[in-house]
Structure formats: structure tokens, C-alpha cells
XYZ file of C-alpha atoms in Angstrom:
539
model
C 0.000 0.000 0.000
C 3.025 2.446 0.920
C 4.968 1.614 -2.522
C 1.839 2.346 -4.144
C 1.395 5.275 -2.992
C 4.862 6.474 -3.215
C 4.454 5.733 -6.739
C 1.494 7.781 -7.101
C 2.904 10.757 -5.400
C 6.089 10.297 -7.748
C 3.948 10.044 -10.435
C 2.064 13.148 -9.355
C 5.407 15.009 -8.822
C 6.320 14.398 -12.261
C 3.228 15.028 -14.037
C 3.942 18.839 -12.268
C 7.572 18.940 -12.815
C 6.528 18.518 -16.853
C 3.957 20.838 -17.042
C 3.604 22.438 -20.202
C 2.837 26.568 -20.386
C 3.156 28.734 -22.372
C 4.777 32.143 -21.861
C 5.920 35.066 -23.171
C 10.211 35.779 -22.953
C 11.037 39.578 -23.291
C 14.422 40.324 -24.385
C 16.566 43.308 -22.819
C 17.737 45.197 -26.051
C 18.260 45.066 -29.601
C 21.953 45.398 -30.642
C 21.346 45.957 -34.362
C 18.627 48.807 -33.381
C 20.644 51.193 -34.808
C 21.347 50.207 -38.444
C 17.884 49.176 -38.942
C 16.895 52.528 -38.096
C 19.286 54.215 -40.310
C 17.970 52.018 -42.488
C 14.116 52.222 -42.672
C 13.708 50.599 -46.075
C 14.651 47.116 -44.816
C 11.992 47.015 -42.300
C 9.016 49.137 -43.524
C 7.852 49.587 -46.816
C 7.587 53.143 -48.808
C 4.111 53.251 -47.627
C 4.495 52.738 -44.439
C 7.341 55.266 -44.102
C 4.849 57.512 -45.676
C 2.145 56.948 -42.938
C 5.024 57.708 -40.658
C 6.033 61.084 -42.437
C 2.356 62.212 -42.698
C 1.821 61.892 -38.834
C 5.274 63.082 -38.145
C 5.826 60.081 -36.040
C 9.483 58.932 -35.832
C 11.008 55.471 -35.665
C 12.051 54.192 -32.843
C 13.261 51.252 -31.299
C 10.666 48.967 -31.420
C 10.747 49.124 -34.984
C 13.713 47.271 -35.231
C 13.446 43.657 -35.523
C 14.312 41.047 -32.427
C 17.761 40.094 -32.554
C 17.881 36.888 -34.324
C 20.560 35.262 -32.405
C 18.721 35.444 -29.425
C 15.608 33.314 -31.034
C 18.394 30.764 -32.471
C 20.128 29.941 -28.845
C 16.211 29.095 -27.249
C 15.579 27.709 -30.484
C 18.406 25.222 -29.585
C 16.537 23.786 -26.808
C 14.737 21.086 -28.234
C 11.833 21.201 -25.030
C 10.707 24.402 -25.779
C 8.180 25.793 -29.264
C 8.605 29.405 -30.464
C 4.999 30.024 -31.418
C 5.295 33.631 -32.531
C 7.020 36.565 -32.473
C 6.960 40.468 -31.702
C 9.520 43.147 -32.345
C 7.304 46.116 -30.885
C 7.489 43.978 -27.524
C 10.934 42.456 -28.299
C 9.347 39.410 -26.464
C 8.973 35.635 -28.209
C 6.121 33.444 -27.331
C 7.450 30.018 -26.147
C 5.555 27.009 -25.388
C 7.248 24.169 -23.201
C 7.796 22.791 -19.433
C 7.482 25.303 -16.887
C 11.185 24.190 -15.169
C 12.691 24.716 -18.981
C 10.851 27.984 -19.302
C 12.081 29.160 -15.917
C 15.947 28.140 -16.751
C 15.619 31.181 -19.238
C 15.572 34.072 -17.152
C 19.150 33.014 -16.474
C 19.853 34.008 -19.998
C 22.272 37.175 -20.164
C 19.567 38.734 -23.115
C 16.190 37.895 -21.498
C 14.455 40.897 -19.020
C 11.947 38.476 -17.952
C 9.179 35.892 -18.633
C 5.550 36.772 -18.346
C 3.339 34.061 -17.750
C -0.110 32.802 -19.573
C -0.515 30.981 -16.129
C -1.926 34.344 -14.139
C -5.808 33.618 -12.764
C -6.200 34.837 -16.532
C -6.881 33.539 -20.127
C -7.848 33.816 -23.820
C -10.821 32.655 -25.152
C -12.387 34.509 -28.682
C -15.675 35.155 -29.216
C -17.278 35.024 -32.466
C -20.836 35.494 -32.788
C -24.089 33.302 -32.689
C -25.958 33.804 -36.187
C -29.597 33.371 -36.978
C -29.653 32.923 -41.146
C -32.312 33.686 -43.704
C -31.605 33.974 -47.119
C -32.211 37.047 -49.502
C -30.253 37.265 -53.424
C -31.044 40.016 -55.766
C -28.614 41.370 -57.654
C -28.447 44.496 -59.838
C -25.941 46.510 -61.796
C -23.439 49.242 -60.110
C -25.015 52.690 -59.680
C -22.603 54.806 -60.253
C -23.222 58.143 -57.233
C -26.845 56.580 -54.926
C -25.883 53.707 -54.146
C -28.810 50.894 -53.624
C -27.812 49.378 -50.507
C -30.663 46.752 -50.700
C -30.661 44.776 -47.108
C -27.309 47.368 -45.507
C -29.638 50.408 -46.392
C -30.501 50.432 -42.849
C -27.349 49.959 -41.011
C -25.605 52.257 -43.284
C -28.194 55.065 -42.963
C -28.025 54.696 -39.534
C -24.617 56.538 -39.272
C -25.138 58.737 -41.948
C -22.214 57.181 -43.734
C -24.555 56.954 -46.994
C -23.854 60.172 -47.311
C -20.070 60.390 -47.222
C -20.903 57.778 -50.304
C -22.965 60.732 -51.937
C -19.390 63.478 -51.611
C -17.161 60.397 -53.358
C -15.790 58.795 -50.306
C -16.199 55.631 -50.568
C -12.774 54.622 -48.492
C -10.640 54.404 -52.009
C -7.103 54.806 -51.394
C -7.540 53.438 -47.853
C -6.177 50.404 -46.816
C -7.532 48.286 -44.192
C -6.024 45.176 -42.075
C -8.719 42.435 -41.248
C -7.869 40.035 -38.382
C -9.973 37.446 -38.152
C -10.457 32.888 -38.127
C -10.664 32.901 -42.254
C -12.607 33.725 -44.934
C -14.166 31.142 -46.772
C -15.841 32.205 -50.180
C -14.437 35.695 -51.001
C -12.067 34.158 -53.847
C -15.249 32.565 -55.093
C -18.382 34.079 -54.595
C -19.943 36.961 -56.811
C -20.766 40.213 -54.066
C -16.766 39.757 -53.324
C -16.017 40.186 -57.070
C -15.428 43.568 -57.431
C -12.504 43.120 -54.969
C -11.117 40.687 -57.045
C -11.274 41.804 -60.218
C -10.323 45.740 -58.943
C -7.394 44.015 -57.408
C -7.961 45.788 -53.557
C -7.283 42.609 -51.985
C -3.251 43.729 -51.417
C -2.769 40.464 -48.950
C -3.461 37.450 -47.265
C -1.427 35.997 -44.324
C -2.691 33.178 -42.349
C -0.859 32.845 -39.188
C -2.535 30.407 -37.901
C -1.257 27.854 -40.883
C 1.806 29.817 -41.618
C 0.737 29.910 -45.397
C -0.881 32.563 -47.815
C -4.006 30.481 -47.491
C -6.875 32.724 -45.857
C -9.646 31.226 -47.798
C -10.422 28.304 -45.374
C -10.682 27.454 -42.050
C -14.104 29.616 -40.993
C -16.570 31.993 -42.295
C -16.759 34.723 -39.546
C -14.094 36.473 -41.420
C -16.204 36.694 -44.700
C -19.148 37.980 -42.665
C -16.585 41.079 -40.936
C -15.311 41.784 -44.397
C -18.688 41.990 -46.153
C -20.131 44.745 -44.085
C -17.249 46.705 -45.679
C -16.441 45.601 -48.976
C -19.414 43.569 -50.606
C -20.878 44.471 -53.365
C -24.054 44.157 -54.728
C -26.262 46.485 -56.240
C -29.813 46.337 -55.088
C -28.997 43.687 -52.775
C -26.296 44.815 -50.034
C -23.137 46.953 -50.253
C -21.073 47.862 -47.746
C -19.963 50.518 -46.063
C -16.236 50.892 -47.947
C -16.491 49.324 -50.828
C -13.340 50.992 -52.609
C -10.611 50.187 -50.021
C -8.242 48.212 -50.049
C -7.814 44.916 -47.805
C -5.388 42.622 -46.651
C -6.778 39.381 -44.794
C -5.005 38.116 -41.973
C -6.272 34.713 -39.845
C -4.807 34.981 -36.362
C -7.704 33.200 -34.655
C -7.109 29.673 -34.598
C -10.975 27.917 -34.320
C -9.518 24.568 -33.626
C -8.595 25.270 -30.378
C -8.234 28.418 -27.623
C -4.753 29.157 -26.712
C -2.661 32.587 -25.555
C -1.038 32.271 -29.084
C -4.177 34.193 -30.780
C -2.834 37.226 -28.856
C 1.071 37.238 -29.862
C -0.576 36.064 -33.295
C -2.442 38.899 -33.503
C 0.573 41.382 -32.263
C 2.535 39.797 -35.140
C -0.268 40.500 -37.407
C -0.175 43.958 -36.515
C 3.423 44.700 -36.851
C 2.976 42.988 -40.586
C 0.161 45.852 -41.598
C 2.436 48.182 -39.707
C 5.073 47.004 -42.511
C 3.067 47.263 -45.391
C 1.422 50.394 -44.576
C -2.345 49.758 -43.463
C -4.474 52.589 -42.188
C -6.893 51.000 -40.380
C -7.358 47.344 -38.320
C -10.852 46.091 -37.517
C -10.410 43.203 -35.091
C -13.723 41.620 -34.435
C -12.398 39.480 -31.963
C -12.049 39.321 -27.759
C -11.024 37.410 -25.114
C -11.403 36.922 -21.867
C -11.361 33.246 -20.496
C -9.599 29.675 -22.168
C -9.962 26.401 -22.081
C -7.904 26.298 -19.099
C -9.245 28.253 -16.457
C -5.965 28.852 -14.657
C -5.853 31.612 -17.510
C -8.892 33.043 -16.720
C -8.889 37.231 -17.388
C -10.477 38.863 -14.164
C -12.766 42.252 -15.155
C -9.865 43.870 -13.298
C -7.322 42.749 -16.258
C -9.750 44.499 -18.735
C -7.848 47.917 -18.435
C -5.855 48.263 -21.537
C -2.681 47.540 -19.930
C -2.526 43.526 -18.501
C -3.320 41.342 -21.892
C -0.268 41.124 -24.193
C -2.844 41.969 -27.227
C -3.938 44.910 -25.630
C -0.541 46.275 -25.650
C 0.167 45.220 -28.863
C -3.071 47.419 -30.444
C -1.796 50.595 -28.372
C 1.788 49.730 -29.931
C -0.225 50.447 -33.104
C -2.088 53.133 -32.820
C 1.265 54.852 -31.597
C 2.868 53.940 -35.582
C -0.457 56.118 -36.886
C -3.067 52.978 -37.399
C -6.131 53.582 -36.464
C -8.015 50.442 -34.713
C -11.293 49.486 -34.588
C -12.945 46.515 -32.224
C -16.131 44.496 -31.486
C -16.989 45.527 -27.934
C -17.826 41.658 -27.520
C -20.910 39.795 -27.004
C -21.180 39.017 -23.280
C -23.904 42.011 -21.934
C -26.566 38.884 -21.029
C -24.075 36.666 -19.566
C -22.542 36.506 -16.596
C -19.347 38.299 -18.131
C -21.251 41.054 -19.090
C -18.248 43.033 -20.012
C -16.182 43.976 -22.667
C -13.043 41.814 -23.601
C -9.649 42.209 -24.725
C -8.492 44.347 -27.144
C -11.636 46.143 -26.502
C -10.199 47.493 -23.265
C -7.332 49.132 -24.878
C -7.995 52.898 -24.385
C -7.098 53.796 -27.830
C -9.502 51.625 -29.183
C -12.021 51.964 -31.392
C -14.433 50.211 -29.462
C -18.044 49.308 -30.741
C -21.194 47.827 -29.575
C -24.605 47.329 -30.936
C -27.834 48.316 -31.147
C -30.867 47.123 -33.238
C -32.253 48.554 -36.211
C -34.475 50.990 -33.989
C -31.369 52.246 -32.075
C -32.011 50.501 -29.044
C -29.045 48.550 -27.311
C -28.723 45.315 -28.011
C -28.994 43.013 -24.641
C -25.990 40.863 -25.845
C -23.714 43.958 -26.472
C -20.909 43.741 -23.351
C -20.819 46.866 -21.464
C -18.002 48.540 -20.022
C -16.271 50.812 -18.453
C -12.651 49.108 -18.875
C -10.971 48.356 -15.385
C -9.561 52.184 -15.422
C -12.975 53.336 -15.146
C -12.452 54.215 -19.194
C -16.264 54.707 -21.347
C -16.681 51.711 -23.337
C -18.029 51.188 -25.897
C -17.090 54.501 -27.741
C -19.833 54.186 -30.123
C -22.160 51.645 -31.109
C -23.626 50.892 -34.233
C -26.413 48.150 -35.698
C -25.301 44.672 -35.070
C -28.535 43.159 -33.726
C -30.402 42.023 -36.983
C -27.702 42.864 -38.965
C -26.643 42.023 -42.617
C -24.230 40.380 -43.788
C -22.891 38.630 -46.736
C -22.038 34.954 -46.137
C -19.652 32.252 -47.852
C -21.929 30.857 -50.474
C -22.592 34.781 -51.390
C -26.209 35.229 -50.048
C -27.595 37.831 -47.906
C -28.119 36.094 -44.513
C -29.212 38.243 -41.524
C -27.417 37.639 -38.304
C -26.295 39.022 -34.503
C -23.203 40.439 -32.963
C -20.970 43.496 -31.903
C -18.833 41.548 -34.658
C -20.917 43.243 -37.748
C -20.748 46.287 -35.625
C -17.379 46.959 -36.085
C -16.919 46.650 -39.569
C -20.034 48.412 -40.911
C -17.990 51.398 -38.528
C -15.105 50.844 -39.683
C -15.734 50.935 -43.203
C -16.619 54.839 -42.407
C -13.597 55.473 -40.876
C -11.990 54.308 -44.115
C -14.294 56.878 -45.707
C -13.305 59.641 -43.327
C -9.592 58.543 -43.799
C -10.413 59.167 -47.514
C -11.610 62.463 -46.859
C -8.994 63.507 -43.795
C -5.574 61.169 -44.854
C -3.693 63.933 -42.593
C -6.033 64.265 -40.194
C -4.559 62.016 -36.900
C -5.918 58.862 -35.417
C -6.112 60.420 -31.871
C -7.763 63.404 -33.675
C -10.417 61.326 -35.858
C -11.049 58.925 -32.881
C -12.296 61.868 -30.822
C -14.091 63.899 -33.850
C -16.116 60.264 -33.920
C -17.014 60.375 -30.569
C -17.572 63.723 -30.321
C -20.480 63.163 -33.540
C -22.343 60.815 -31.763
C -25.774 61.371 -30.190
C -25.099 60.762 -26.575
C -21.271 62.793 -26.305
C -22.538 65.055 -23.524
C -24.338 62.018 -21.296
C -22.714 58.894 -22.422
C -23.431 55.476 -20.566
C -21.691 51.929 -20.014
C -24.483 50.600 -22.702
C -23.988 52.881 -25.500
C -20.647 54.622 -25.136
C -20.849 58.233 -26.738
C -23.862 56.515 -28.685
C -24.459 56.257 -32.568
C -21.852 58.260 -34.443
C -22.775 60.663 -37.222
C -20.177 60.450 -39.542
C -21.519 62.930 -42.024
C -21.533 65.335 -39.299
C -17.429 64.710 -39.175
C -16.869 65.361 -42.626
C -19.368 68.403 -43.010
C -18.096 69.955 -40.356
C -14.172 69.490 -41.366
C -14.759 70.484 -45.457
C -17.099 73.409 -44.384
C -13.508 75.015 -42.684
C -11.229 76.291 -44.767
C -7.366 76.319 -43.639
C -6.552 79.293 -42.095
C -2.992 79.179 -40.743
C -2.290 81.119 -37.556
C 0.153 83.165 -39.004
C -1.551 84.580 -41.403
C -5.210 85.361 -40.537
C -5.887 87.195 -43.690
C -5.007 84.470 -45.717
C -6.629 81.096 -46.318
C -6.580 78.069 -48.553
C -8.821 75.489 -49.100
C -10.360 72.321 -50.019
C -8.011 70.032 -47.569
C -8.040 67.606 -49.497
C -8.707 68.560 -52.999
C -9.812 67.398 -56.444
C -9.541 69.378 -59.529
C -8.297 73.057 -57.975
C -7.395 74.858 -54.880
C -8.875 78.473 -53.914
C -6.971 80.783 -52.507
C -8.221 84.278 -50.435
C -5.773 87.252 -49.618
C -7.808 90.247 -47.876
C -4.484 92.145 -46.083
C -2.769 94.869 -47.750
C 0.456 93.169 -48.362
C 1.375 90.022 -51.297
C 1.877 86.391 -50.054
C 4.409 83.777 -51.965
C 2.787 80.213 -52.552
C 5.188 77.788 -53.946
C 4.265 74.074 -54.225
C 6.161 71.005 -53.635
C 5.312 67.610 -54.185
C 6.304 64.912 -51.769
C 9.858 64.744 -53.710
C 9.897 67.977 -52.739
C 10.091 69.225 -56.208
C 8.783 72.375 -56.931
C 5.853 72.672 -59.177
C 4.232 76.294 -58.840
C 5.379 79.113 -57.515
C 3.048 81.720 -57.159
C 2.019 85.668 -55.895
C -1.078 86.965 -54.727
C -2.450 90.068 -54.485
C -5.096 91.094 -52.333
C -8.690 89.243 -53.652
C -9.272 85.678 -54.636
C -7.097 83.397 -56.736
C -8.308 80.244 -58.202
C -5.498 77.257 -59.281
C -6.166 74.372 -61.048
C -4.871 71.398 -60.114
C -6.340 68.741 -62.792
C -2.762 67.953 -64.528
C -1.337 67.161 -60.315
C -0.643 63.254 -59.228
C -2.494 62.277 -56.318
C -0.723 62.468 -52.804
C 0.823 64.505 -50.696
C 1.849 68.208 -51.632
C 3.588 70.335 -49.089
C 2.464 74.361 -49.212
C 5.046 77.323 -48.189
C 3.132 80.478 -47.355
C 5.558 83.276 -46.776
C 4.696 87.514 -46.980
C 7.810 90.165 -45.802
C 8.132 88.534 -41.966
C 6.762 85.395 -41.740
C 6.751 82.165 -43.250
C 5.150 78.640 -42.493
C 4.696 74.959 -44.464
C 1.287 73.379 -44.154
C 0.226 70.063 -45.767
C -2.331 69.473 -48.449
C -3.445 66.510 -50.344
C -5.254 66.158 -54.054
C -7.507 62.615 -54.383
């Protein structure tokens, strides 16, 4: 009886000495920092150093990649996985036995090791879906748009009317992260993407492959509410952007990799210079409840994925998430990335504007309003994977249909800064003055942003007698003098070539602009004392 129950306790001891975990290792420094940053084109591309340039945000450190010989000496030991990794948190996510795991922090290059394994843990949440079936299809209109079944849920935030001025999120490119996206390279409302070519890329983490047209279907749903397209039928709310596809939610099973998968994700768009992330994902407990998330972690700061959005709002991306679907659970709350401060955050409300009882609630731990805004995702439409109109629940829909108007407003505004357009959309929405835990700032009015940005000329503080304006502009740019005294406009384009140079006299002078390139053009406005630059952009 003794021997067996020595063996048992041996057996016991073992089973705990082997225990797999996985964790994340965060490295103290990057010694090749430096030539990567005097280096920019071997780690971002020309678009992404021109997000940085427009925002006047610098590189820094964490741009620089993770030093690779530190991944090669753990990937030596043959008990540990490297799952993923992140150079804006200069951390690797490992996966082995908690003793081999612990040897590392004796490693001259590691800072420390956070644990999964913290009374917290990762579980997504999609959405639950009730399905019936409309079709009709039309031709393209070319300026009303017939949004069929989205009429609704795009009228509801005005955003058919940014649609109406030409904004229509071309030019704009957006990141989707999401379980897959079954149908899109096959089914007819996703063929205008295909055959316009706005589908830039596809990364499947998840696989490791190009492959993002498999797997699930709750990433075709997300995408549709922006970029479907079918007139009479449903269209959504950006359908000239651009999109690259990313799977970072593995379906198969719930693990902490879906955060540092997402994180890598992010540092990808980052790369290739996306605008905009809509992450229709959250989590907040796993399959093993020793990683459980407490409401307390839901503060923007604790979850590694958290961190990793505010990493990329900070490079100029703007970020949009699904406020979750917990508000008639015992949850209730909002999950993670939700929390993050700089978020995006969006619930949902039915097609009457009346909140959704599913729609998690905040504030975040920090006492933070969430949901920022909320938007129709209670009867919602959506397109599915065999290409019909299906009608479904979730803040999942939410999201998108949102942040397809950002894309819009990005269209409109590409100068205008994330921190700046996040707060203009708050700011629209009906409740700003007396927001709640249920509805955030309430529904935004997009319209309202762009109205009340294109009705204001630029008038730089300089010169109050002089102003210039539209910001951006089409086919010319209108200029007003009313002081006594000449200004000097020259023009540069972003080679900083000059292409007009320019006096004017007191009164009104008109320049046309049709023969100009899209982009960025740079403005000096100088009289006898003072001169200043400003930024302007032709679409």
C-alpha cells in the first residue's frame, strides 16, 4: 500500500515537474537597433514610411526587428516551441515545461518571462448567427448607391452620405484580423474586390501559409459589411478600399497564441502600410481556467494583445474593435483588445437604435467609457460564404459596418490624426454630452465629421488674412488674400520638387490642379516677416 502510494505521489510530482505553459520571454535590447533605423527601407515599406512622415511620427526602437541570435540559442533547446514573435514587444512566445521555461531568465539577453498561467486567459468570441436567405442582384449605380438589405445599417450613421461626396474609403487600406474567410475568392458580391485588385494580402498565421480562404466563415461575414458588393442587394460601407486578410484566430482550439498572433499580425500591416485594423475578436477566459482574465485585467494595460493594439495606434493605425458579445451573460463586459484605451471600441444596437442586450458593457478596469460608439449589429446584414444575404447578430458586424466609415473619413482627412479622428467620432455621436456603459458616446454621425471638417477652410495662424482650401482637394485649390500686403505660394510635391510658384495680391485666386498626381503636396506660405509649411493633399 506504501509503494503504491509512493508511486502515485512520484507520479504526481512528475506530471507537475513537466507541465507544459506557455509564456511570453522579453528580451533586454536590440543590438542591431541602430542600423535598422538608419535604415528604414529594410523594415518598412515606402508606404508605411509615408504613414510615418504624414503623422510626423518617428522610428524608434521597437521598430527594429528582435535580434535573431537570441531566437536561435532558445531555439536550440529542443523542449521548448517558439509560437510567434513580436519586435514592438521584443518578447517571443514560447511554449514548453514550466522548469525549462524558468531556466531562461538566467539568460544574459532575457528581461523576464511573463506568464499565460496568471488567474487569466484567452478565449475569442465570435458570434451566434440566426440565417435567412435574400439574393437580388443588380448593376453598379454609379453616385446613390442601392444598398438593398445594408440600407438600414448604413443610414443609420449617416455614412450613406459620405458615399454621396465620393468617399467611398478608395485609397484606404484596411487590415482584417480574423479565423478565415471562406468564399471571397469565389463568390460573386466579393467580385469587385477581385477583379479591382484591392485585396493587397493574405497571411494566415494560424497555418503559416498565404491560405486565408479556409478554415471559418466569420471572417467573410466582418469583411462583407465593408467591402461587398451588390447592387440592389447589399453593399457595404467601404467598398473601394483596399484589404489585406489576416487569420490569427485559430478555431480549432483556444490558446494565448491568438494574442502574440495577432501582435505579429499587426506589426505585418504596420510594414506594409495599413491605415486601419478592424479586429472583431475578444477574449477573456480559455480552455484552461488557470488563464482566466479577471474584469480587473480588462484595463488596456494587462493582456499582451492589448498592448500590442496601443503599440499600433502609436505607428499612426487607427483600430477598430467588437466591444464583444457578453452584456446577457454573466461576463457582461467587454473583452480584450476592446479594453485598450485607444480603441475603437463598438457595440450594438438594433435597427431601432435601441441597445442590443448581448452587447458587453463597459467601463474598462480604469474606469475608461466603453463602448465609444455603437452601431447596428442586432439584426444585422451580412454577406455569407456561399454569397447570399443572410441576416445575423453580434458586436462583430458592428465593427466593420464602422469601420468601413472610418476608411471613408480617412479618404476624406488622410492627414487628419488617429487620436484626432477617434475623438471627432465620438464627439459626432448622439449621446457625447451624457454617455453610458451601454452605448458609449452613442451612434456616431459620420456625415456630421466630414461636413463639419470640409465646411472650414485652412486658415494658418500666421496669417489670418489668408486662407486656402479644399483640404483635401480634387480638380483646384482656392486661394483668399484680404491684407494689404502680397503672399508667396510655392508648391512642392512629396519629392519635394517644386511645381508652382506663385504671388497673390489682395482678392481671390483660383489654381487648377487637374494635370497634379495624387498624394501629398507640401504648401510654403511666406509675406515680408513670416513664413510657415502646411500640408495638403489632391484625391
Amino acid at each position: 500500500m506504501k509503494t503504491k502510494l509512493l508511486l502515485l505521489l512520484l507520479f504526481y510530482s512528475f506530471t507537475s515537474f513537466a507541465q507544459v505553459e506557455d509564456a511570453w520571454i522579453f528580451f533586454k535590447d536590440k543590438p542591431q537597433a541602430d542600423f535598422y533605423l538608419s535604415n528604414p527601407s529594410l523594415i518598412l515599406s515606402s508606404k508605411a514610411l509615408s504613414r510615418r512622415a504624414k503623422f510626423g511620427i518617428a522610428l524608434n526602437v521597437t521598430d527594429a526587428p528582435l535580434e535573431k541570435s537570441y531566437i536561435q540559442q532558445i531555439q536550440l533547446i529542443k523542449e521548448l516551441n517558439v509560437l510567434a514573435t513580436s519586435k514592438w514587444m521584443n518578447a517571443i512566445h514560447v511554449k514548453g515545461e514550466v522548469s525549462v521555461i524558468q531556466t531562461l531568465q538566467n539568460l544574459p539577453f532575457v528581461q523576464k518571462i511573463e506568464w499565460a498561467n496568471k488567474s487569466r486567459g484567452i478565449q475569442s468570441k465570435l458570434i451566434s448567427e440566426y440565417k435567412y436567405v435574400s439574393d437580388r442582384k443588380a448593376q453598379k449605380q454609379s453616385e446613390d448607391y442601392n444598398y438593398g438589405n445594408a440600407t438600414n445599417q448604413i443610414q443609420m450613421l449617416n455614412g450613406h452620405l459620405l458615399h454621396q461626396q465620393g468617399y467611398t474609403g478608395k485609397g484606404v487600406d484596411v487590415a482584417i484580423f480574423d479565423a478565415g474567410f471562406i468564399g471571397v475568392n469565389t463568390t460573386s458580391p466579393f467580385a469587385n474586390l477581385r477583379n479591382n485588385g484591392q485585396i493587397k494580402s493574405t497571411y494566415n498565421l494560424v497555418a503559416r501559409n498565404n491560405n486565408v480562404y479556409e478554415a471559418d466563415k466569420h471572417g467573410t461575414r466582418v469583411l462583407s459589411c465593408m467591402a461587398a458588393y451588390s447592387s440592389g442587394s447589399y453593399i457595404g460601407t467601404a467598398p473601394d478600399a483596399n484589404y489585406h486578410l489576416f487569420v490569427t484566430e485559430d478555431v480549432a482550439k483556444e490558446t494565448p497564441l491568438e494574442e502574440s498572433l495577432w501582435v505579429e499580425a499587426a506589426e505585418k500591416a504596420d510594414s506594409l502600410g495599413v491605415d486601419i485594423i478592424n479586429t472583431s475578436l475578444g477574449y477573456t477566459t480559455f480552455e484552461n481556467p488557470a488563464y482566466n482574465y479577471t474584469y480587473t485585467d480588462m484595463n488596456g494595460q494587462t493582456s499582451f494583445i492589448a498592448r500590442g493594439l496601443e503599440q499600433a495606434f502609436a505607428k499612426g493605425i487607427f483600430c477598430v474593435v467588437a466591444a464583444g458579445n457578453e452584456g446577457d451573460a454573466v461576463w457582461k463586459y467587454i473583452s480584450t483588445p476592446a479594453d485598450a484605451s485607444h480603441a475603437l471600441t463598438v457595440g450594438s444596437v438594433n435597427s431601432n437604435k435601441e441597445y442590443s442586450a448581448f452587447s458587453s458593457i463597459g467601463p474598462n478596469a480604469d474606469g475608461i467609457i466603453k463602448p465609444d460608439v455603437v452601431a447596428q449589429g442586432q439584426q444585422v446584414y451580412v454577406v455569407n460564404e456561399s454569397g447570399s444575404v443572410i441576416a445575423s447578430n453580434g458586436t462583430s458586424f458592428a465593427a466593420p459596418i464602422t469601420c468601413g466609415l472610418v476608411a471613408c473619413l480617412q479618404q476624406a482627412y488622410p492627414f487628419m490624426l488617429p487620436s484626432e479622428l477617434l475623438l471627432k467620432i465620438k464627439q459626432s455621436a448622439h449621446m457625447f454630452n451624457n454617455p453610458n456603459f451601454n452605448y458609449g458616446y452613442g451612434i456616431p454621425d459620420f456625415y456630421k465629421v466630414l461636413n463639419e471638417n470640409l465646411s472650414i477652410p485652412l486658415i494658418i495662424d500666421e496669417f489670418q488674412e489668408f486662407k486656402m482650401y479644399p483640404n483635401p482637394f480634387t480638380s483646384e485649390i482656392t486661394i483668399e488674400n484680404t491684407s494689404k500686403e502680397p503672399f508667396c505660394v510655392k508648391v512642392y510635391n512629396f519629392q519635394g520638387q517644386l511645381i508652382l510658384g506663385i504671388k497673390v495680391e489682395y482678392g481671390t485666386a483660383v489654381v487648377n490642379t487637374t494635370d497634379w498626381q495624387q498624394g501629398l503636396y507640401m504648401i510654403s506660405i511666406e509675406n515680408k516677416s513670416t513664413k510657415t509649411v502646411n500640408k495638403f493633399v489632391k484625391n
